[in-house]
Coordinates of C-alpha atoms in Angstrom, one line a residue:
M6 CA 2.3 13.6 -20.2
T7 CA 3.1 17.3 -20.3
Y8 CA 6.4 18.6 -18.8
R9 CA 6.4 21.9 -17.1
N10 CA 10.1 22.0 -16.8
L11 CA 13.2 20.1 -18.0
S12 CA 13.7 18.2 -14.7
A13 CA 10.3 16.6 -15.1
C14 CA 11.1 15.6 -18.6
V15 CA 14.4 14.1 -17.6
A16 CA 12.8 12.1 -14.8
D17 CA 10.1 10.7 -17.1
L18 CA 12.6 9.8 -19.9
E19 CA 14.7 8.0 -17.3
R20 CA 11.7 6.0 -16.1
H21 CA 11.0 4.9 -19.7
K22 CA 14.6 4.0 -20.5
H23 CA 15.0 7.0 -22.9
L24 CA 17.7 8.6 -20.9
V25 CA 20.9 7.4 -19.1
R26 CA 22.9 9.2 -16.4
I27 CA 26.7 9.3 -17.0
D28 CA 28.5 9.9 -13.7
A29 CA 32.0 9.7 -15.1
E30 CA 33.7 13.1 -15.3
V31 CA 33.6 14.6 -18.8
D32 CA 35.1 17.7 -20.3
A33 CA 33.0 20.4 -21.9
N34 CA 36.0 21.4 -24.0
L35 CA 35.5 19.2 -27.1
E36 CA 35.0 15.9 -25.4
I37 CA 31.3 16.2 -24.5
A38 CA 30.5 17.5 -28.0
A39 CA 32.3 14.5 -29.5
I40 CA 30.3 12.2 -27.3
Q41 CA 27.0 13.9 -28.3
R42 CA 27.7 13.6 -32.0
R43 CA 28.4 9.9 -31.7
A44 CA 25.4 9.4 -29.5
Y45 CA 23.2 11.0 -32.2
R46 CA 24.7 8.8 -34.9
A47 CA 24.2 5.7 -32.8
G48 CA 20.6 6.5 -32.0
A49 CA 21.6 6.4 -28.3
P50 CA 19.4 7.5 -25.4
A51 CA 19.5 11.1 -24.1
M52 CA 22.5 11.5 -21.8
L53 CA 22.6 13.4 -18.5
F54 CA 26.3 14.1 -17.6
T55 CA 26.3 14.7 -13.8
R56 CA 30.0 15.5 -13.5
V57 CA 31.3 18.2 -15.9
K58 CA 34.9 19.2 -15.3
G59 CA 35.1 22.5 -13.6
C60 CA 31.4 23.2 -13.6
R61 CA 28.7 22.6 -11.0
F62 CA 25.8 22.2 -13.4
P63 CA 24.9 18.9 -15.1
M64 CA 24.7 18.9 -18.9
L65 CA 22.0 17.1 -21.0
A66 CA 22.8 15.8 -24.5
N67 CA 20.8 14.2 -27.3
L68 CA 17.4 15.1 -25.8
F69 CA 15.9 15.3 -29.3
G70 CA 18.3 12.8 -30.9
T71 CA 15.7 10.6 -32.4
M72 CA 12.3 11.2 -34.0
A73 CA 10.8 8.5 -31.8
R74 CA 12.0 10.2 -28.6
T75 CA 10.9 13.7 -29.8
K76 CA 7.4 12.4 -30.5
F77 CA 7.4 10.6 -27.1
I78 CA 8.2 13.9 -25.4
F79 CA 5.2 15.5 -27.1
R80 CA 3.0 12.4 -27.2
D81 CA 0.1 14.0 -25.3
T82 CA -0.1 17.2 -27.3
L83 CA 1.1 16.3 -30.8
R84 CA -2.3 15.2 -32.1
A85 CA -3.9 18.5 -30.9
V86 CA -1.2 20.6 -32.6
E87 CA -1.6 18.6 -35.8
G88 CA -5.3 19.3 -35.5
I89 CA -4.7 23.1 -35.3
F90 CA -2.7 22.9 -38.5
R91 CA -5.4 20.8 -40.2
L92 CA -8.1 23.2 -39.3
K93 CA -6.1 26.1 -40.7
L94 CA -6.0 24.1 -43.9
D95 CA -9.7 23.0 -43.8
P96 CA -11.8 24.5 -41.0
F97 CA -14.9 22.4 -42.0
D98 CA -13.0 19.2 -41.3
A99 CA -14.0 19.6 -37.6
F100 CA -17.6 19.1 -38.6
R101 CA -16.9 16.0 -40.7
H102 CA -14.5 14.4 -38.2
P103 CA -15.2 15.9 -34.7
L104 CA -13.3 13.2 -32.8
R105 CA -10.1 14.2 -34.5
Y106 CA -10.2 17.5 -32.7
T107 CA -11.1 16.8 -29.1
G108 CA -7.9 18.2 -27.9
V109 CA -7.9 21.4 -30.0
P110 CA -9.9 23.7 -27.7
R111 CA -7.5 23.0 -24.8
A112 CA -4.5 23.5 -27.1
L113 CA -5.9 26.9 -28.3
W114 CA -6.4 27.9 -24.7
S115 CA -2.8 26.8 -23.9
M116 CA -1.4 29.1 -26.5
L117 CA -2.0 32.1 -24.3
P118 CA 1.0 32.7 -22.0
K119 CA 0.2 33.1 -18.3
S120 CA 1.5 36.0 -16.3
V121 CA 2.8 35.0 -12.8
S122 CA 4.6 36.9 -10.0
D123 CA 7.4 34.5 -9.4
G124 CA 9.1 31.4 -10.7
P125 CA 11.8 28.8 -9.8
V126 CA 14.3 30.4 -12.3
L127 CA 14.6 33.4 -10.0
R128 CA 15.7 31.4 -6.9
H129 CA 19.5 31.7 -7.6
R130 CA 22.0 33.9 -9.4
C131 CA 25.4 33.1 -10.8
A132 CA 27.9 34.6 -13.2
I133 CA 28.4 33.9 -16.9
S134 CA 31.7 32.2 -16.0
D135 CA 29.9 29.7 -13.8
L136 CA 27.9 28.3 -16.9
P137 CA 29.1 25.3 -18.8
R138 CA 31.8 26.4 -21.3
L139 CA 30.9 24.2 -24.3
I140 CA 33.5 24.0 -27.0
S141 CA 32.3 21.9 -29.9
W142 CA 35.1 22.2 -32.5
P143 CA 38.9 22.8 -32.2
M144 CA 38.8 26.3 -33.8
D145 CA 35.8 27.6 -31.9
G146 CA 36.3 31.1 -30.6
G147 CA 34.9 30.5 -27.1
G148 CA 32.2 28.8 -25.1
Y149 CA 28.7 29.2 -26.5
V150 CA 25.1 28.4 -25.9
T151 CA 23.8 25.9 -28.5
L152 CA 20.2 25.6 -27.5
P153 CA 19.2 29.2 -26.4
Q154 CA 15.8 30.7 -26.5
V155 CA 16.4 34.4 -27.2
Y156 CA 13.4 36.3 -26.1
T157 CA 12.6 39.9 -27.2
E158 CA 9.5 42.0 -27.5
S159 CA 8.5 44.6 -30.0
P160 CA 9.4 48.1 -28.7
D161 CA 6.5 49.4 -30.8
A162 CA 4.0 47.0 -29.3
P163 CA 5.3 45.5 -26.0
G164 CA 3.9 42.2 -24.7
P165 CA 4.1 38.5 -25.5
M166 CA 1.8 38.7 -28.6
Q167 CA 4.4 40.6 -30.5
S168 CA 7.4 38.8 -29.0
N169 CA 10.0 36.7 -30.8
I170 CA 11.9 33.6 -29.6
G171 CA 14.8 32.7 -31.7
M172 CA 17.7 30.3 -31.5
Y173 CA 20.7 32.5 -32.1
R174 CA 24.3 31.6 -31.2
V175 CA 25.3 33.2 -27.9
Q176 CA 29.1 33.4 -27.3
L177 CA 29.8 33.3 -23.6
D178 CA 33.5 34.3 -23.6
G179 CA 36.4 35.2 -25.7
P180 CA 39.3 37.7 -25.8
D181 CA 37.1 40.5 -27.0
Y182 CA 34.4 40.2 -24.4
E183 CA 34.5 41.7 -20.9
K184 CA 34.3 38.8 -18.5
D185 CA 30.9 38.2 -17.0
R186 CA 29.6 41.5 -18.4
E187 CA 29.3 40.9 -22.2
V188 CA 28.2 38.0 -24.4
G189 CA 28.1 37.9 -28.2
L190 CA 24.7 37.7 -29.9
H191 CA 25.0 36.2 -33.3
Y192 CA 21.7 36.8 -35.0
Q193 CA 21.7 36.1 -38.7
I194 CA 20.0 37.8 -41.5
H195 CA 16.1 37.4 -41.8
R196 CA 15.6 36.8 -38.0
G197 CA 12.7 38.2 -35.9
I198 CA 15.0 39.8 -33.4
G199 CA 16.3 42.1 -36.2
Y200 CA 12.9 43.7 -36.6
H201 CA 12.8 44.4 -32.8
H202 CA 16.3 45.8 -32.8
A203 CA 15.5 48.1 -35.8
Q204 CA 12.4 49.4 -33.9
A205 CA 14.5 50.1 -30.8
L206 CA 17.2 51.9 -32.8
R207 CA 14.5 54.0 -34.5
R208 CA 13.0 54.9 -31.1
G209 CA 16.4 55.7 -29.6
E210 CA 15.9 53.0 -26.9
P211 CA 18.0 50.1 -25.8
L212 CA 16.6 46.6 -26.7
K213 CA 16.1 44.3 -23.7
V214 CA 16.9 40.6 -24.2
N215 CA 16.3 37.5 -22.1
I216 CA 18.1 34.3 -23.1
F217 CA 16.4 31.2 -21.6
V218 CA 18.1 27.9 -21.5
G219 CA 16.1 24.8 -20.6
G220 CA 12.6 25.0 -19.3
P221 CA 9.6 23.3 -20.8
P222 CA 10.9 21.1 -23.7
A223 CA 8.3 22.7 -26.0
M224 CA 10.3 25.9 -26.0
T225 CA 13.1 24.4 -28.0
P226 CA 11.1 23.5 -31.2
A227 CA 9.2 26.8 -30.8
A228 CA 12.5 28.7 -31.0
V229 CA 13.3 27.1 -34.4
M230 CA 9.7 27.0 -35.8
P231 CA 9.6 29.0 -39.1
L232 CA 6.5 31.0 -38.1
P233 CA 5.3 34.0 -40.1
E234 CA 6.4 37.5 -38.9
G235 CA 3.9 38.7 -36.3
L236 CA 3.0 35.2 -35.0
A237 CA 4.7 34.8 -31.6
E238 CA 6.6 31.6 -31.0
I239 CA 5.5 31.5 -27.4
L240 CA 2.0 30.8 -28.6
F241 CA 3.2 27.7 -30.5
A242 CA 5.2 26.7 -27.4
G243 CA 2.0 26.7 -25.3
A244 CA 0.2 24.5 -27.7
M245 CA 3.1 22.0 -27.8
A246 CA 3.5 22.1 -24.0
G247 CA -0.1 21.5 -23.3
F248 CA -0.4 24.4 -20.8
R249 CA -0.2 28.1 -20.7
I250 CA 3.5 29.0 -20.6
P251 CA 4.1 30.9 -17.2
M252 CA 6.1 34.1 -17.6
V253 CA 7.2 36.1 -14.6
R254 CA 5.8 39.6 -15.3
Q255 CA 7.9 42.6 -15.7
S256 CA 9.5 44.0 -12.6
H257 CA 12.8 45.2 -11.3
R258 CA 13.7 41.6 -10.6
T259 CA 13.2 40.6 -14.3
G260 CA 15.1 43.6 -15.7
G261 CA 12.0 45.0 -17.4
L262 CA 11.3 42.0 -19.6
P263 CA 9.2 38.9 -18.7
I264 CA 11.2 35.8 -17.8
L265 CA 10.2 32.2 -18.5
A266 CA 9.3 31.0 -15.0
E267 CA 10.3 27.4 -15.4
A268 CA 13.5 28.1 -17.3
D269 CA 16.6 26.4 -16.0
F270 CA 18.7 29.5 -16.7
C271 CA 18.0 33.1 -17.8
I272 CA 20.7 35.6 -19.0
S273 CA 19.2 39.1 -18.9
G274 CA 20.7 42.1 -20.6
T275 CA 20.6 44.9 -23.1
I276 CA 22.0 45.1 -26.6
A277 CA 25.0 47.5 -26.5
P278 CA 25.4 50.3 -29.0
Y279 CA 28.5 48.6 -30.5
Q280 CA 29.5 45.3 -32.0
K281 CA 32.4 43.0 -31.4
P282 CA 34.0 40.1 -33.2
E283 CA 32.0 36.9 -32.7
G284 CA 33.3 33.5 -33.7
P285 CA 34.7 31.5 -35.4
F286 CA 32.4 28.6 -34.7
G287 CA 31.5 25.3 -36.4
D288 CA 28.1 25.6 -38.0
H289 CA 25.4 23.4 -39.6
L290 CA 26.8 23.7 -43.1
G291 CA 29.8 21.7 -42.0
Y292 CA 32.3 24.5 -42.0
Y293 CA 33.4 27.3 -39.6
S294 CA 31.6 30.6 -39.7
L295 CA 34.5 33.0 -39.3
A296 CA 34.8 35.9 -36.9
H297 CA 32.6 38.9 -37.8
D298 CA 31.3 41.9 -35.9
F299 CA 27.9 41.1 -34.3
P300 CA 25.8 42.7 -31.5
V301 CA 26.9 42.5 -27.9
L302 CA 24.6 41.9 -25.0
R303 CA 25.5 43.8 -21.8
V304 CA 24.7 41.3 -19.1
D305 CA 22.6 42.5 -16.2
A306 CA 21.9 39.2 -14.4
V307 CA 22.1 35.4 -14.7
H308 CA 19.4 33.5 -12.9
H309 CA 19.0 29.8 -12.5
R310 CA 16.6 27.4 -10.8
P311 CA 17.8 25.1 -7.9
D312 CA 17.9 21.9 -10.0
A313 CA 19.2 23.6 -13.1
I314 CA 20.2 21.4 -16.1
W315 CA 22.1 22.7 -19.1
P316 CA 20.8 21.2 -22.3
F317 CA 23.1 21.3 -25.3
T318 CA 23.7 20.0 -28.8
T319 CA 26.5 20.4 -31.3
V320 CA 26.2 21.5 -34.9
G321 CA 28.2 20.4 -37.9
R322 CA 27.9 18.8 -41.2
P323 CA 24.5 17.1 -41.4
P324 CA 23.0 15.0 -40.3
Q325 CA 23.1 16.1 -36.6
E326 CA 20.5 16.4 -33.9
D327 CA 19.1 19.6 -35.5
T328 CA 18.2 17.3 -38.4
V329 CA 15.5 15.8 -36.2
F330 CA 14.2 19.4 -35.5
G331 CA 13.9 19.9 -39.2
D332 CA 12.1 16.6 -39.9
F333 CA 9.8 17.1 -37.0
I334 CA 8.8 20.6 -38.1
H335 CA 8.4 19.4 -41.7
Q336 CA 6.0 16.7 -40.6
L337 CA 3.9 19.2 -38.7
T338 CA 3.7 21.8 -41.4
A339 CA 3.9 19.9 -44.7
A340 CA 0.2 20.0 -45.3
L341 CA 0.2 23.8 -45.0
V342 CA 2.7 24.3 -47.9
P343 CA 0.0 24.7 -50.6
Q344 CA -1.8 27.3 -48.5
V345 CA 1.3 29.4 -47.8
F346 CA 2.7 29.1 -51.3
A347 CA 0.0 29.0 -54.0
G348 CA 0.8 26.4 -56.6
V349 CA 3.5 24.6 -54.6
R350 CA 2.6 21.1 -53.6
E351 CA 5.8 19.9 -51.7
I352 CA 9.1 21.4 -50.6
H353 CA 12.2 19.9 -49.1
A354 CA 15.0 22.0 -47.6
V355 CA 17.7 19.4 -48.1
D356 CA 19.5 18.7 -44.8
A357 CA 22.4 16.9 -46.4
A358 CA 23.1 20.1 -48.3
G359 CA 23.0 22.3 -45.2
V360 CA 19.3 23.1 -45.4
H361 CA 19.4 26.7 -46.9
P362 CA 21.7 26.0 -49.9
L363 CA 19.3 23.6 -51.6
L364 CA 15.5 23.6 -51.8
L365 CA 13.7 21.0 -53.9
A366 CA 10.1 21.7 -54.8
I367 CA 7.2 20.3 -56.7
G368 CA 4.7 22.8 -58.1
S369 CA 1.8 23.0 -60.6
E370 CA 2.1 24.2 -64.2
R371 CA -1.5 25.4 -65.0
Y372 CA -1.0 28.8 -66.6
V373 CA -1.6 27.7 -70.2
P374 CA -3.2 24.2 -70.0
Y375 CA -4.2 24.6 -73.7
A376 CA -0.6 24.9 -74.9
G377 CA 0.7 22.2 -77.1
E378 CA 3.8 21.6 -74.9
R379 CA 4.1 22.4 -71.2
Q380 CA 7.0 24.7 -70.2
P381 CA 7.9 26.4 -66.9
Q382 CA 5.7 29.4 -66.3
E383 CA 3.7 29.0 -63.1
L384 CA 6.7 27.1 -61.8
I385 CA 8.8 30.3 -62.1
T386 CA 6.1 32.2 -60.1
C387 CA 6.2 29.5 -57.5
G388 CA 10.0 29.6 -57.3
M389 CA 10.0 33.4 -56.8
A390 CA 7.3 33.0 -54.1
L391 CA 9.5 30.6 -52.3
L392 CA 12.3 33.1 -52.4
G393 CA 10.1 35.8 -51.2
S394 CA 8.8 34.8 -47.8
T395 CA 9.4 32.7 -44.6
Q396 CA 12.6 30.8 -44.1
T397 CA 12.5 29.5 -47.7
S398 CA 13.7 32.9 -48.8
L399 CA 17.2 32.0 -47.6
S400 CA 17.4 29.2 -50.1
K401 CA 20.2 29.5 -52.6
Y402 CA 19.3 26.9 -55.2
V403 CA 15.6 26.3 -55.8
L404 CA 15.0 23.3 -58.1
I405 CA 11.3 23.0 -59.0
M406 CA 9.5 20.5 -61.2
A407 CA 5.9 20.2 -62.4
H408 CA 3.7 17.7 -60.6
E409 CA 1.8 17.1 -63.8
D410 CA 4.9 15.5 -65.4
A411 CA 5.4 12.9 -62.6
P412 CA 2.5 12.8 -60.1
S413 CA 4.3 10.2 -57.9
M414 CA 7.6 12.0 -57.6
S415 CA 8.8 13.0 -54.2
T416 CA 11.4 15.6 -53.3
H417 CA 13.0 13.1 -51.0
D418 CA 13.8 10.8 -53.9
F419 CA 17.1 12.5 -54.9
P420 CA 18.1 10.2 -57.8
G421 CA 14.6 10.3 -59.2
F422 CA 14.2 14.1 -58.8
F423 CA 17.6 15.0 -60.3
T424 CA 17.0 12.6 -63.2
H425 CA 13.7 14.2 -63.9
M426 CA 15.2 17.7 -63.8
L427 CA 18.1 16.8 -66.1
E428 CA 15.9 15.0 -68.6
R429 CA 13.5 18.0 -69.0
T430 CA 15.6 21.2 -68.5
D431 CA 16.1 23.4 -71.5
F432 CA 19.4 25.1 -70.4
T433 CA 18.9 27.9 -72.8
R434 CA 15.6 28.9 -71.0
D435 CA 15.1 27.4 -67.6
L436 CA 17.8 28.9 -65.4
H437 CA 16.7 32.1 -63.6
F438 CA 19.3 34.0 -61.5
V439 CA 18.9 36.6 -58.8
T440 CA 22.2 38.3 -58.3
R441 CA 23.7 40.5 -55.6
T442 CA 21.0 39.6 -53.1
T443 CA 20.9 38.5 -49.5
I444 CA 21.9 35.0 -48.6
D445 CA 22.3 33.0 -45.5
T446 CA 24.9 34.5 -43.1
L447 CA 26.6 31.2 -42.7
D448 CA 27.1 30.7 -46.4
Y449 CA 30.6 31.8 -47.5
T450 CA 30.1 31.1 -51.2
G451 CA 28.8 34.5 -52.1
I452 CA 30.5 37.8 -52.9
S453 CA 30.5 39.0 -49.3
L454 CA 29.0 38.3 -46.0
N455 CA 25.2 38.0 -46.4
Q456 CA 25.4 38.7 -50.1
G457 CA 25.5 36.4 -53.1
S458 CA 23.1 35.0 -55.7
K459 CA 20.2 32.6 -56.0
L460 CA 18.9 30.4 -58.7
V461 CA 15.4 29.2 -59.7
W462 CA 15.9 26.1 -61.9
A463 CA 12.6 25.0 -63.3
A464 CA 11.7 22.0 -65.5
A465 CA 8.5 21.1 -67.1
G466 CA 7.3 19.3 -70.2
P467 CA 8.4 16.2 -72.1
R468 CA 11.8 14.6 -71.9
K469 CA 14.4 16.5 -74.0
R470 CA 17.2 14.0 -73.7
Q471 CA 18.1 10.4 -72.7
L472 CA 20.6 10.5 -69.9
A473 CA 23.8 8.5 -70.3
D474 CA 24.8 5.8 -67.9
T475 CA 28.4 5.5 -69.2
L476 CA 31.2 7.9 -69.9
P477 CA 32.7 8.5 -73.3
G478 CA 36.3 7.5 -73.6
D479 CA 37.6 10.8 -75.0
L480 CA 36.3 13.6 -72.7
P481 CA 38.2 16.8 -73.7
L482 CA 39.1 17.9 -70.1
D483 CA 42.5 19.5 -70.5
A484 CA 43.8 22.0 -73.0
R485 CA 47.2 20.9 -74.6
S486 CA 50.0 23.1 -75.8
E487 CA 51.7 22.5 -79.1
D488 CA 54.4 20.3 -77.4
G489 CA 51.8 18.2 -75.7
G490 CA 52.0 19.8 -72.2
L491 CA 49.1 21.3 -70.3
A492 CA 48.2 24.8 -71.5
A493 CA 48.3 27.2 -68.5
A494 CA 44.9 28.8 -69.3
G495 CA 43.2 25.5 -69.3
G496 CA 44.2 24.2 -65.9
S497 CA 44.4 20.5 -65.0
F498 CA 41.2 18.5 -64.9
G499 CA 40.8 14.8 -64.6
D500 CA 39.5 11.7 -62.8
P501 CA 36.0 11.9 -64.3
R502 CA 33.3 9.7 -62.7
L503 CA 29.7 9.1 -63.6
F504 CA 27.5 10.0 -60.6
G505 CA 24.0 8.9 -61.3
R506 CA 22.6 9.1 -64.7
G507 CA 23.8 12.2 -66.7
I508 CA 26.0 13.6 -64.0
V509 CA 29.8 13.8 -64.4
V510 CA 32.0 14.5 -61.4
L511 CA 35.6 15.4 -62.1
R512 CA 38.7 16.8 -60.4
G513 CA 39.8 20.4 -61.0
P514 CA 42.9 22.3 -60.3
K515 CA 43.2 24.1 -56.9
H516 CA 41.1 27.3 -56.9
T517 CA 43.1 30.5 -56.9
A518 CA 40.7 33.1 -58.2
R519 CA 39.6 36.0 -56.0
R520 CA 36.1 36.4 -54.6
D521 CA 33.5 37.7 -57.0
E522 CA 35.4 36.5 -60.0
H523 CA 35.0 33.8 -62.6
D524 CA 37.8 31.3 -63.1
P525 CA 39.3 31.4 -66.6
A526 CA 40.1 27.7 -66.3
M527 CA 36.4 26.9 -65.8
H528 CA 35.6 29.0 -68.9
A529 CA 38.2 27.1 -70.8
L530 CA 36.8 23.7 -69.7
A531 CA 33.3 24.8 -70.7
A532 CA 34.6 25.9 -74.1
R533 CA 36.2 22.5 -74.7
L534 CA 33.0 20.7 -73.8
A535 CA 31.1 22.8 -76.3
H536 CA 33.0 21.2 -79.1
A537 CA 32.9 17.7 -77.8
Q538 CA 30.8 15.0 -79.4
G539 CA 28.4 12.6 -77.6
L540 CA 27.6 14.7 -74.6
D541 CA 23.9 15.0 -75.2
G542 CA 23.2 12.5 -72.4
L543 CA 25.6 14.2 -69.9
P544 CA 23.9 17.6 -69.2
L545 CA 25.7 18.3 -65.9
F546 CA 29.4 18.4 -65.1
V547 CA 30.6 19.1 -61.5
V548 CA 34.2 20.1 -60.8
V549 CA 35.4 19.2 -57.3
D550 CA 38.6 18.7 -55.3
D551 CA 38.0 15.0 -54.5
P552 CA 35.9 13.1 -57.1
A553 CA 36.0 9.8 -55.1
F554 CA 34.6 11.5 -52.0
T555 CA 32.0 13.5 -53.8
A556 CA 30.7 10.5 -55.9
A557 CA 30.7 8.1 -53.0
N558 CA 27.0 8.7 -52.2
W559 CA 24.2 11.3 -52.5
E560 CA 24.9 12.8 -49.1
N561 CA 28.5 13.7 -50.1
F562 CA 27.4 14.9 -53.6
L563 CA 24.7 17.2 -52.2
W564 CA 26.9 18.6 -49.5
V565 CA 29.9 19.3 -51.8
V566 CA 28.0 20.7 -54.7
F567 CA 25.6 23.1 -52.9
T568 CA 27.7 24.2 -50.0
R569 CA 30.7 25.1 -52.2
S570 CA 29.1 27.0 -55.1
D571 CA 27.4 30.3 -55.7
P572 CA 25.0 30.1 -58.7
A573 CA 26.1 33.3 -60.5
T574 CA 29.8 33.0 -59.8
D575 CA 30.3 29.2 -60.1
M576 CA 28.0 28.1 -62.9
Y577 CA 29.4 27.9 -66.4
G578 CA 28.1 26.3 -69.6
A579 CA 29.2 24.9 -72.9
G580 CA 28.0 27.3 -75.5
E581 CA 27.1 29.9 -72.8
F582 CA 25.5 33.1 -73.8
T583 CA 23.7 36.2 -72.4
H584 CA 20.8 37.6 -74.3
C585 CA 18.9 40.6 -72.9
K586 CA 20.4 39.8 -69.5
H587 CA 19.2 36.2 -69.6
W588 CA 22.0 33.6 -69.2
G589 CA 21.9 30.2 -70.7
C590 CA 24.0 27.5 -72.4
T591 CA 23.5 25.1 -75.3
G592 CA 25.7 22.3 -74.0
P593 CA 26.4 20.7 -70.6
L594 CA 26.0 22.9 -67.5
V595 CA 29.2 23.1 -65.4
I596 CA 29.2 23.8 -61.7
D597 CA 32.4 24.7 -59.9
A598 CA 32.1 23.0 -56.5
R599 CA 35.7 23.2 -55.4
L600 CA 36.7 24.7 -52.1
K601 CA 37.5 28.3 -53.0
S602 CA 40.5 30.3 -51.9
F603 CA 38.1 32.5 -49.7
H604 CA 35.9 29.8 -48.2
A605 CA 35.9 29.0 -44.5
P606 CA 37.6 25.7 -43.6
A607 CA 35.6 22.5 -43.2
L608 CA 35.2 21.0 -39.8
E609 CA 37.6 18.4 -38.5
T610 CA 37.7 16.6 -35.2
D611 CA 40.6 16.5 -32.7
P612 CA 42.3 13.1 -32.9
D613 CA 43.3 13.1 -29.2
V614 CA 39.7 13.9 -28.2
E615 CA 38.4 11.1 -30.4
R616 CA 40.8 8.6 -28.8
R617 CA 39.5 9.7 -25.3
V618 CA 36.0 9.1 -26.4
D619 CA 37.0 5.7 -27.9
A620 CA 38.2 4.8 -24.4
L621 CA 35.0 5.9 -22.8
A622 CA 33.0 3.8 -25.2
A623 CA 35.3 0.7 -25.0
P624 CA 34.2 -2.4 -23.0
G625 CA 34.2 -1.5 -19.3
G626 CA 33.9 2.2 -20.1
P627 CA 31.0 4.3 -18.9
L628 CA 29.7 4.8 -22.5
H629 CA 30.1 1.3 -23.6
G630 CA 27.0 0.0 -25.4
Y631 CA 25.7 3.6 -26.2
L632 CA 28.2 4.8 -28.8

């Protein structure tokens, strides 16, 4: 079944027991977000909240909360979309297996948007202050739209074929915004809207923006699909929807930019020639993104359809509902990876590490097949290619291994992958840094907003060490003064724990260094490890604030290590050296994964709100059996 609007999708999901209506009053201020996060963790149905405190619009949670439900929503078009991707990979497969592609011609026709003169979204108007004011975390700076479809067109080449649809945070209110006239538009680095904005500034023209909420469910994955620059997301949305997406053509009613005819809401406006503070907001790395100046949208109109529903999600430390988006897109596009990145066989942007901080990859090492011993060469080319295009360019750590060394290895096997890397890495040779470069806007580990470093860590060839599965009893963690006390320069390190084979997690002193500075205590620790005996099987030491938490499981380890460290600033090494601007070390590698003095705070829930949700989920409560 194809859904032309969100209401049709909601009705069908309810018929098939994939959605429940919640008629008890709920508060959009923290409470509904806490419910949504629990619903996702519980694998609950989608939830339509019909009574939102102080708001006349119902709110829809957990629509894409499970992979099974996501595939159910697109059950009639998924095969055809997969066929399009397969044909891009191998056009002649259609001749070998024609029955696989019976739906492809219709899907290709559906990719073309349809121009219409009117649509349900234009039936009614309201104000920004009438919209649901969703607050997800206690320190959030205002209400914001969590599932927007931000539509712009190229000023140089107007029309849907050069349009962009992105999911950028939209702040609806706050002390710095003029009520009902301004909203914040947080578009991060490396986003398609930025190219359109640059064109408009060059031309001396204002950039028109339409923000759609709701509408055909296919518009949501389209807004987060990592498509190449120049390929419009609305084309992908049509293929996923199974019909040509109707767009109300430009007129005085639409503010000069097409409007999604079946959208539930549309906020129309123009980017102002000034910025204002946006944030703070909880984000998908598990921390707050702090207040920074971002573009402002001057609002011209807010339209909505008669039966408008406000879909939403919340973001926070993974996994969350957006984890399903990532897995869904990965399944659709995994086969295309070798075509997009020559020599790369598999990639995995690790959700547990916040997606962009860590990319695991498997590539080929074929440059010198006649060599007596394989070493990273093609892998380095592959790693640089991953950092050079599409959304993988936002990756901070790229760990890449050679397929030839372990043909059955998967990037989803964290213990196996890290063991393989640590067994084979030559730390004097295999770490390749890119410094003072652009990084993800939400990543606060760098030297400034949008700026930090990246690392390509490549491993190929035979095993170089046997990893230890026990700790030595005399790790030289602390420097001692002559009277037996702790030396000030050495700091206080302790509570070492073995996490996996070859990985030591230990507690470090509270971080006090300034941004863009090495910590002398970490250099001192690395120096002590350089003189220690019996560490050949322990090539990686990680310094954290809470070793018990970090070492509890792989999810905690990946989150702490890769969301709290910048490669160039926070990597140290026993026997470290710099030779002709290449950094390496002869002994264990040491990563400082403590919370830094300049980091944004981690997300924490409100205990009072959690107790209210407990009551709603208790026996006899409206959410009992779902959370």
